[in-house]
Amino acid sequence: LRQRLRPPAISEEWLGQRGLLAVGVVFVVLATAYLLKLSFDRGWISPVARCAGGALAGLAAGSLGWRLHARGTRNYGAALIGTGAAIIYLAGWAAGRLYQFLPPAPAVAGLALVSLALAAVAWAVEVQALATAAALGAFFAPLVIGREAGSVNVLLVYLGAMGASLGTVAALRHWRWTAFVVALAYFGIATSGVLRSAATPGLYLYGILGGAAGLLVGLRERWVETRFLAFAGGWGVLGVADGTTAFHLPTLIGGVGLALPVWHHALHSARVWPDHRAAGRWSAGETVYFYATPILLAAALRTVDSVFHREEGLAFALVSLPYLATGYHVERRPFALAGVALLGAAATLQWSGAAAVWALLTLVHLWAWTDHRFDRADGRWYSLGTLAVALVLLLEAADLRPALEPAFAGRWALALWFAVESSTALAAGLLREPAASRVRLGPGLWVLAGLLLLFGVTSELLRAFRLSGLDPATARLAGGLAVSTWWILFAAGCFTVGFRMAIKPLRLAGFSVAGLALVKVLLVDLSTLQTFYRIGSALILGVVSLAVAYAYHRRSGSARP
């Protein structure tokens, strides 16, 4: 019933109170502007008297609005206050720009005072629209007066002061759109080339203070537009400042300053993935800023000294340390994950090929061990992710092996055996799996270790015969027989261990490998190998098959009552 009795969004009352009010305000300001223009054209009064009269008229309108607001007509009174401020603003613009009897610097200061006064009134009457208008007026003052209003350095000081005062009002009153206007105007100058002529210390202070304050407020209030402008604008101004100097340490310091509000938010909020406290309430935007910050910090660190260009992974490794310390001192998964990713990136940047695989596999053991050491459950995911990257790099490095690198003992082969050991160690218990976990990772790791061993030894056998010094035909035949033998022996090993430890999946894996060996013998060995190799391949397959069949018969007989 209440829904039915509620007045429509646009009603007669709405049109009368707000529609006509808006029309009235706009046309009163236009009428004032036309009156000023007419008086200018016809010379009725002197420029000083015209501007002073306009300021007095605006002051009168604002005073009337204040009185009406105090008596209860809030919207009407606030509109008149804004009207009065606009008229005063026009008068100040005419004095500083049109007639120029007021010097540029005092004119800009006067317009800024009008905006600050309007912001103070907005604070008192709790009307966000007035504060937004004040922000627009304050930041547009240098534009309407002109570029001759002062140097770039003075402009930065002016914009910084306006941003601090108006941004404080917006933050304390929780006025989102006022904060957006302040951030947009504050960092909008970063998109122009005017900043390149400013003093470097001023640029650093401008970017650090404005960016940090905007990020702190935007993240706390969850204002998407404010935090985006502060993050992009703060780092953008730092980049401009870095390009104007040969001493780059302030860039790193500024990066840390911009990272502090992001760290503070991540420490006190559960909205950064994968915080276990979030319970599905994580924020994509807040997560992006958190993980983009260490990358930018590493880039800032690389500008400090040439050693970071020679040792490409050093910057990422150093930046990872505070993240790892924070993430493991107390269980803070976003910090731990950031540190893990940074250290993995450092390994891949510092080394290449088999050396990078060795470094990553060492980290695989480390992250899995931390779960046991610190009684955690997230290190297993870091370990598995690092293992996946290591295996990808291992496959890529296979194509880059030197032609004469020895089989089984070369750098790539040693990295392969390390990968087999890592997968086996994780499957055997190094990877801690909580009892409440629904997904068991151990069986999959055993399969991975088996596949790496099966096909890794296969590739090394073929490589060994290719490098043996035999003629190519003989090497190919001997290699084919060796591969068949290896597959059959591997299957036999699966059966043997499967019987001894009563592991049915392992025996089934033996059947799979035996079937693969059977297909190879029938389709490849018997048709391509020479007589001696053909006999050997068939004999080995037959003997192993008979042995496995015998084992199954004995097991079946012993199982009878």
PDB file of N, CA and C in Angstrom, residues 209-270:
ATOM      1  N   LEU A 209      52.188  12.998  -1.926  1.00  0.00           N
ATOM      2  CA  LEU A 209      51.174  13.410  -0.951  1.00  0.00           C
ATOM      3  C   LEU A 209      49.765  13.262  -1.520  1.00  0.00           C
ATOM      4  N   GLY A 210      49.567  13.730  -2.750  1.00  0.00           N
ATOM      5  CA  GLY A 210      48.241  13.623  -3.344  1.00  0.00           C
ATOM      6  C   GLY A 210      47.835  12.190  -3.613  1.00  0.00           C
ATOM      7  N   GLY A 211      48.770  11.392  -4.149  1.00  0.00           N
ATOM      8  CA  GLY A 211      48.442  10.001  -4.444  1.00  0.00           C
ATOM      9  C   GLY A 211      48.173   9.183  -3.195  1.00  0.00           C
ATOM     10  N   ALA A 212      49.013   9.353  -2.169  1.00  0.00           N
ATOM     11  CA  ALA A 212      48.816   8.591  -0.936  1.00  0.00           C
ATOM     12  C   ALA A 212      47.506   8.963  -0.259  1.00  0.00           C
ATOM     13  N   ALA A 213      47.213  10.269  -0.190  1.00  0.00           N
ATOM     14  CA  ALA A 213      45.963  10.693   0.449  1.00  0.00           C
ATOM     15  C   ALA A 213      44.750  10.193  -0.328  1.00  0.00           C
ATOM     16  N   GLY A 214      44.803  10.295  -1.661  1.00  0.00           N
ATOM     17  CA  GLY A 214      43.681   9.822  -2.465  1.00  0.00           C
ATOM     18  C   GLY A 214      43.474   8.322  -2.348  1.00  0.00           C
ATOM     19  N   LEU A 215      44.586   7.565  -2.320  1.00  0.00           N
ATOM     20  CA  LEU A 215      44.454   6.111  -2.158  1.00  0.00           C
ATOM     21  C   LEU A 215      43.902   5.748  -0.791  1.00  0.00           C
ATOM     22  N   LEU A 216      44.366   6.437   0.236  1.00  0.00           N
ATOM     23  CA  LEU A 216      43.887   6.147   1.584  1.00  0.00           C
ATOM     24  C   LEU A 216      42.383   6.354   1.689  1.00  0.00           C
ATOM     25  N   VAL A 217      41.907   7.484   1.163  1.00  0.00           N
ATOM     26  CA  VAL A 217      40.474   7.779   1.236  1.00  0.00           C
ATOM     27  C   VAL A 217      39.687   6.881   0.284  1.00  0.00           C
ATOM     28  N   GLY A 218      40.177   6.716  -0.942  1.00  0.00           N
ATOM     29  CA  GLY A 218      39.444   5.920  -1.929  1.00  0.00           C
ATOM     30  C   GLY A 218      39.308   4.466  -1.539  1.00  0.00           C
ATOM     31  N   LEU A 219      40.363   3.893  -0.954  1.00  0.00           N
ATOM     32  CA  LEU A 219      40.290   2.502  -0.515  1.00  0.00           C
ATOM     33  C   LEU A 219      39.413   2.358   0.728  1.00  0.00           C
ATOM     34  N   ARG A 220      39.537   3.311   1.639  1.00  0.00           N
ATOM     35  CA  ARG A 220      38.731   3.231   2.867  1.00  0.00           C
ATOM     36  C   ARG A 220      37.250   3.355   2.576  1.00  0.00           C
ATOM     37  N   GLU A 221      36.895   4.286   1.707  1.00  0.00           N
ATOM     38  CA  GLU A 221      35.487   4.540   1.412  1.00  0.00           C
ATOM     39  C   GLU A 221      34.961   3.666   0.275  1.00  0.00           C
ATOM     40  N   ARG A 222      35.865   2.904  -0.379  1.00  0.00           N
ATOM     41  CA  ARG A 222      35.502   2.073  -1.526  1.00  0.00           C
ATOM     42  C   ARG A 222      34.964   2.920  -2.680  1.00  0.00           C
ATOM     43  N   TRP A 223      35.632   4.045  -2.912  1.00  0.00           N
ATOM     44  CA  TRP A 223      35.283   4.925  -4.021  1.00  0.00           C
ATOM     45  C   TRP A 223      36.173   4.553  -5.208  1.00  0.00           C
ATOM     46  N   VAL A 224      35.593   3.880  -6.171  1.00  0.00           N
ATOM     47  CA  VAL A 224      36.359   3.329  -7.288  1.00  0.00           C
ATOM     48  C   VAL A 224      37.086   4.421  -8.063  1.00  0.00           C
ATOM     49  N   GLU A 225      36.371   5.508  -8.368  1.00  0.00           N
ATOM     50  CA  GLU A 225      36.950   6.551  -9.218  1.00  0.00           C
ATOM     51  C   GLU A 225      38.072   7.313  -8.514  1.00  0.00           C
ATOM     52  N   THR A 226      37.914   7.576  -7.228  1.00  0.00           N
ATOM     53  CA  THR A 226      38.937   8.326  -6.499  1.00  0.00           C
ATOM     54  C   THR A 226      40.219   7.512  -6.371  1.00  0.00           C
ATOM     55  N   ARG A 227      40.111   6.245  -5.998  1.00  0.00           N
ATOM     56  CA  ARG A 227      41.317   5.434  -5.825  1.00  0.00           C
ATOM     57  C   ARG A 227      42.006   5.177  -7.162  1.00  0.00           C
ATOM     58  N   PHE A 228      41.227   5.070  -8.244  1.00  0.00           N
ATOM     59  CA  PHE A 228      41.855   4.883  -9.558  1.00  0.00           C
ATOM     60  C   PHE A 228      42.653   6.117  -9.957  1.00  0.00           C
ATOM     61  N   LEU A 229      42.043   7.293  -9.805  1.00  0.00           N
ATOM     62  CA  LEU A 229      42.744   8.530 -10.161  1.00  0.00           C
ATOM     63  C   LEU A 229      43.971   8.736  -9.289  1.00  0.00           C
ATOM     64  N   ALA A 230      43.862   8.418  -7.999  1.00  0.00           N
ATOM     65  CA  ALA A 230      44.997   8.601  -7.104  1.00  0.00           C
ATOM     66  C   ALA A 230      46.125   7.624  -7.435  1.00  0.00           C
ATOM     67  N   PHE A 231      45.789   6.375  -7.723  1.00  0.00           N
ATOM     68  CA  PHE A 231      46.820   5.380  -8.034  1.00  0.00           C
ATOM     69  C   PHE A 231      47.513   5.717  -9.356  1.00  0.00           C
ATOM     70  N   ALA A 232      46.711   5.914 -10.400  1.00  0.00           N
ATOM     71  CA  ALA A 232      47.297   6.212 -11.707  1.00  0.00           C
ATOM     72  C   ALA A 232      47.998   7.565 -11.710  1.00  0.00           C
ATOM     73  N   GLY A 233      47.364   8.572 -11.089  1.00  0.00           N
ATOM     74  CA  GLY A 233      47.954   9.903 -11.070  1.00  0.00           C
ATOM     75  C   GLY A 233      49.214   9.970 -10.231  1.00  0.00           C
ATOM     76  N   GLY A 234      49.202   9.326  -9.052  1.00  0.00           N
ATOM     77  CA  GLY A 234      50.390   9.364  -8.199  1.00  0.00           C
ATOM     78  C   GLY A 234      51.595   8.727  -8.860  1.00  0.00           C
ATOM     79  N   TRP A 235      51.429   7.529  -9.407  1.00  0.00           N
ATOM     80  CA  TRP A 235      52.545   6.865 -10.087  1.00  0.00           C
ATOM     81  C   TRP A 235      52.916   7.598 -11.375  1.00  0.00           C
ATOM     82  N   GLY A 236      51.916   8.197 -12.043  1.00  0.00           N
ATOM     83  CA  GLY A 236      52.218   8.962 -13.256  1.00  0.00           C
ATOM     84  C   GLY A 236      53.086  10.170 -12.968  1.00  0.00           C
ATOM     85  N   VAL A 237      52.765  10.920 -11.900  1.00  0.00           N
ATOM     86  CA  VAL A 237      53.577  12.081 -11.533  1.00  0.00           C
ATOM     87  C   VAL A 237      54.974  11.641 -11.107  1.00  0.00           C
ATOM     88  N   LEU A 238      55.080  10.508 -10.402  1.00  0.00           N
ATOM     89  CA  LEU A 238      56.404   9.988 -10.049  1.00  0.00           C
ATOM     90  C   LEU A 238      57.231   9.678 -11.305  1.00  0.00           C
ATOM     91  N   GLY A 239      56.564   9.115 -12.316  1.00  0.00           N
ATOM     92  CA  GLY A 239      57.274   8.829 -13.557  1.00  0.00           C
ATOM     93  C   GLY A 239      57.772  10.091 -14.235  1.00  0.00           C
ATOM     94  N   VAL A 240      56.943  11.138 -14.224  1.00  0.00           N
ATOM     95  CA  VAL A 240      57.369  12.411 -14.813  1.00  0.00           C
ATOM     96  C   VAL A 240      58.545  12.987 -14.036  1.00  0.00           C
ATOM     97  N   ALA A 241      58.462  12.955 -12.702  1.00  0.00           N
ATOM     98  CA  ALA A 241      59.549  13.482 -11.874  1.00  0.00           C
ATOM     99  C   ALA A 241      60.835  12.689 -12.083  1.00  0.00           C
ATOM    100  N   ASP A 242      60.719  11.365 -12.222  1.00  0.00           N
ATOM    101  CA  ASP A 242      61.899  10.536 -12.425  1.00  0.00           C
ATOM    102  C   ASP A 242      62.598  10.874 -13.734  1.00  0.00           C
ATOM    103  N   GLY A 243      61.821  11.275 -14.723  1.00  0.00           N
ATOM    104  CA  GLY A 243      62.419  11.627 -16.007  1.00  0.00           C
ATOM    105  C   GLY A 243      63.110  12.967 -16.027  1.00  0.00           C
ATOM    106  N   THR A 244      62.975  13.747 -14.956  1.00  0.00           N
ATOM    107  CA  THR A 244      63.593  15.073 -14.916  1.00  0.00           C
ATOM    108  C   THR A 244      64.862  15.120 -14.092  1.00  0.00           C
ATOM    109  N   THR A 245      65.309  13.980 -13.561  1.00  0.00           N
ATOM    110  CA  THR A 245      66.472  13.986 -12.682  1.00  0.00           C
ATOM    111  C   THR A 245      67.331  12.751 -12.941  1.00  0.00           C
ATOM    112  N   ALA A 246      68.604  12.862 -12.575  1.00  0.00           N
ATOM    113  CA  ALA A 246      69.522  11.727 -12.677  1.00  0.00           C
ATOM    114  C   ALA A 246      69.669  11.012 -11.337  1.00  0.00           C
ATOM    115  N   PHE A 247      69.101  11.571 -10.281  1.00  0.00           N
ATOM    116  CA  PHE A 247      69.143  10.961  -8.943  1.00  0.00           C
ATOM    117  C   PHE A 247      67.774  10.351  -8.667  1.00  0.00           C
ATOM    118  N   HIS A 248      67.712   9.012  -8.687  1.00  0.00           N
ATOM    119  CA  HIS A 248      66.421   8.326  -8.729  1.00  0.00           C
ATOM    120  C   HIS A 248      65.975   7.743  -7.391  1.00  0.00           C
ATOM    121  N   LEU A 249      66.736   7.941  -6.339  1.00  0.00           N
ATOM    122  CA  LEU A 249      66.312   7.414  -5.037  1.00  0.00           C
ATOM    123  C   LEU A 249      64.959   7.979  -4.588  1.00  0.00           C
ATOM    124  N   PRO A 250      64.672   9.276  -4.820  1.00  0.00           N
ATOM    125  CA  PRO A 250      63.342   9.776  -4.440  1.00  0.00           C
ATOM    126  C   PRO A 250      62.192   9.033  -5.126  1.00  0.00           C
ATOM    127  N   THR A 251      62.443   8.479  -6.300  1.00  0.00           N
ATOM    128  CA  THR A 251      61.392   7.698  -6.964  1.00  0.00           C
ATOM    129  C   THR A 251      61.036   6.472  -6.153  1.00  0.00           C
ATOM    130  N   LEU A 252      62.054   5.792  -5.623  1.00  0.00           N
ATOM    131  CA  LEU A 252      61.801   4.632  -4.765  1.00  0.00           C
ATOM    132  C   LEU A 252      61.091   5.048  -3.481  1.00  0.00           C
ATOM    133  N   ILE A 253      61.549   6.132  -2.881  1.00  0.00           N
ATOM    134  CA  ILE A 253      60.901   6.619  -1.656  1.00  0.00           C
ATOM    135  C   ILE A 253      59.454   6.987  -1.937  1.00  0.00           C
ATOM    136  N   GLY A 254      59.225   7.644  -3.060  1.00  0.00           N
ATOM    137  CA  GLY A 254      57.854   7.977  -3.432  1.00  0.00           C
ATOM    138  C   GLY A 254      57.007   6.747  -3.678  1.00  0.00           C
ATOM    139  N   GLY A 255      57.599   5.714  -4.287  1.00  0.00           N
ATOM    140  CA  GLY A 255      56.862   4.468  -4.492  1.00  0.00           C
ATOM    141  C   GLY A 255      56.454   3.828  -3.182  1.00  0.00           C
ATOM    142  N   VAL A 256      57.366   3.852  -2.205  1.00  0.00           N
ATOM    143  CA  VAL A 256      57.018   3.320  -0.886  1.00  0.00           C
ATOM    144  C   VAL A 256      55.891   4.151  -0.258  1.00  0.00           C
ATOM    145  N   GLY A 257      55.952   5.480  -0.455  1.00  0.00           N
ATOM    146  CA  GLY A 257      54.881   6.330   0.065  1.00  0.00           C
ATOM    147  C   GLY A 257      53.530   5.996  -0.544  1.00  0.00           C
ATOM    148  N   LEU A 258      53.497   5.700  -1.830  1.00  0.00           N
ATOM    149  CA  LEU A 258      52.239   5.318  -2.474  1.00  0.00           C
ATOM    150  C   LEU A 258      51.821   3.900  -2.101  1.00  0.00           C
ATOM    151  N   ALA A 259      52.793   3.066  -1.714  1.00  0.00           N
ATOM    152  CA  ALA A 259      52.453   1.694  -1.323  1.00  0.00           C
ATOM    153  C   ALA A 259      51.887   1.623   0.090  1.00  0.00           C
ATOM    154  N   LEU A 260      52.244   2.576   0.951  1.00  0.00           N
ATOM    155  CA  LEU A 260      51.821   2.517   2.346  1.00  0.00           C
ATOM    156  C   LEU A 260      50.301   2.453   2.520  1.00  0.00           C
ATOM    157  N   PRO A 261      49.517   3.316   1.855  1.00  0.00           N
ATOM    158  CA  PRO A 261      48.057   3.182   2.032  1.00  0.00           C
ATOM    159  C   PRO A 261      47.506   1.869   1.476  1.00  0.00           C
ATOM    160  N   VAL A 262      48.129   1.328   0.431  1.00  0.00           N
ATOM    161  CA  VAL A 262      47.683   0.041  -0.110  1.00  0.00           C
ATOM    162  C   VAL A 262      47.973  -1.069   0.888  1.00  0.00           C
ATOM    163  N   TRP A 263      49.166  -1.051   1.490  1.00  0.00           N
ATOM    164  CA  TRP A 263      49.508  -2.047   2.518  1.00  0.00           C
ATOM    165  C   TRP A 263      48.588  -1.899   3.725  1.00  0.00           C
ATOM    166  N   HIS A 264      48.372  -0.665   4.154  1.00  0.00           N
ATOM    167  CA  HIS A 264      47.508  -0.430   5.322  1.00  0.00           C
ATOM    168  C   HIS A 264      46.120  -0.992   5.085  1.00  0.00           C
ATOM    169  N   HIS A 265      45.603  -0.781   3.885  1.00  0.00           N
ATOM    170  CA  HIS A 265      44.263  -1.292   3.578  1.00  0.00           C
ATOM    171  C   HIS A 265      44.251  -2.815   3.558  1.00  0.00           C
ATOM    172  N   ALA A 266      45.275  -3.412   2.973  1.00  0.00           N
ATOM    173  CA  ALA A 266      45.317  -4.877   2.905  1.00  0.00           C
ATOM    174  C   ALA A 266      45.478  -5.500   4.289  1.00  0.00           C
ATOM    175  N   LEU A 267      46.172  -4.805   5.201  1.00  0.00           N
ATOM    176  CA  LEU A 267      46.345  -5.324   6.554  1.00  0.00           C
ATOM    177  C   LEU A 267      45.057  -5.281   7.367  1.00  0.00           C
ATOM    178  N   HIS A 268      44.207  -4.316   7.084  1.00  0.00           N
ATOM    179  CA  HIS A 268      43.015  -4.114   7.903  1.00  0.00           C
ATOM    180  C   HIS A 268      41.717  -4.481   7.189  1.00  0.00           C
ATOM    181  N   SER A 269      41.819  -4.874   5.939  1.00  0.00           N
ATOM    182  CA  SER A 269      40.619  -5.239   5.187  1.00  0.00           C
ATOM    183  C   SER A 269      40.743  -6.675   4.708  1.00  0.00           C
ATOM    184  N   ALA A 270      39.616  -7.343   4.582  1.00  0.00           N
ATOM    185  CA  ALA A 270      39.605  -8.731   4.103  1.00  0.00           C
ATOM    186  C   ALA A 270      39.140  -8.815   2.657  1.00  0.00           C
TER     187      ALA A 270
END
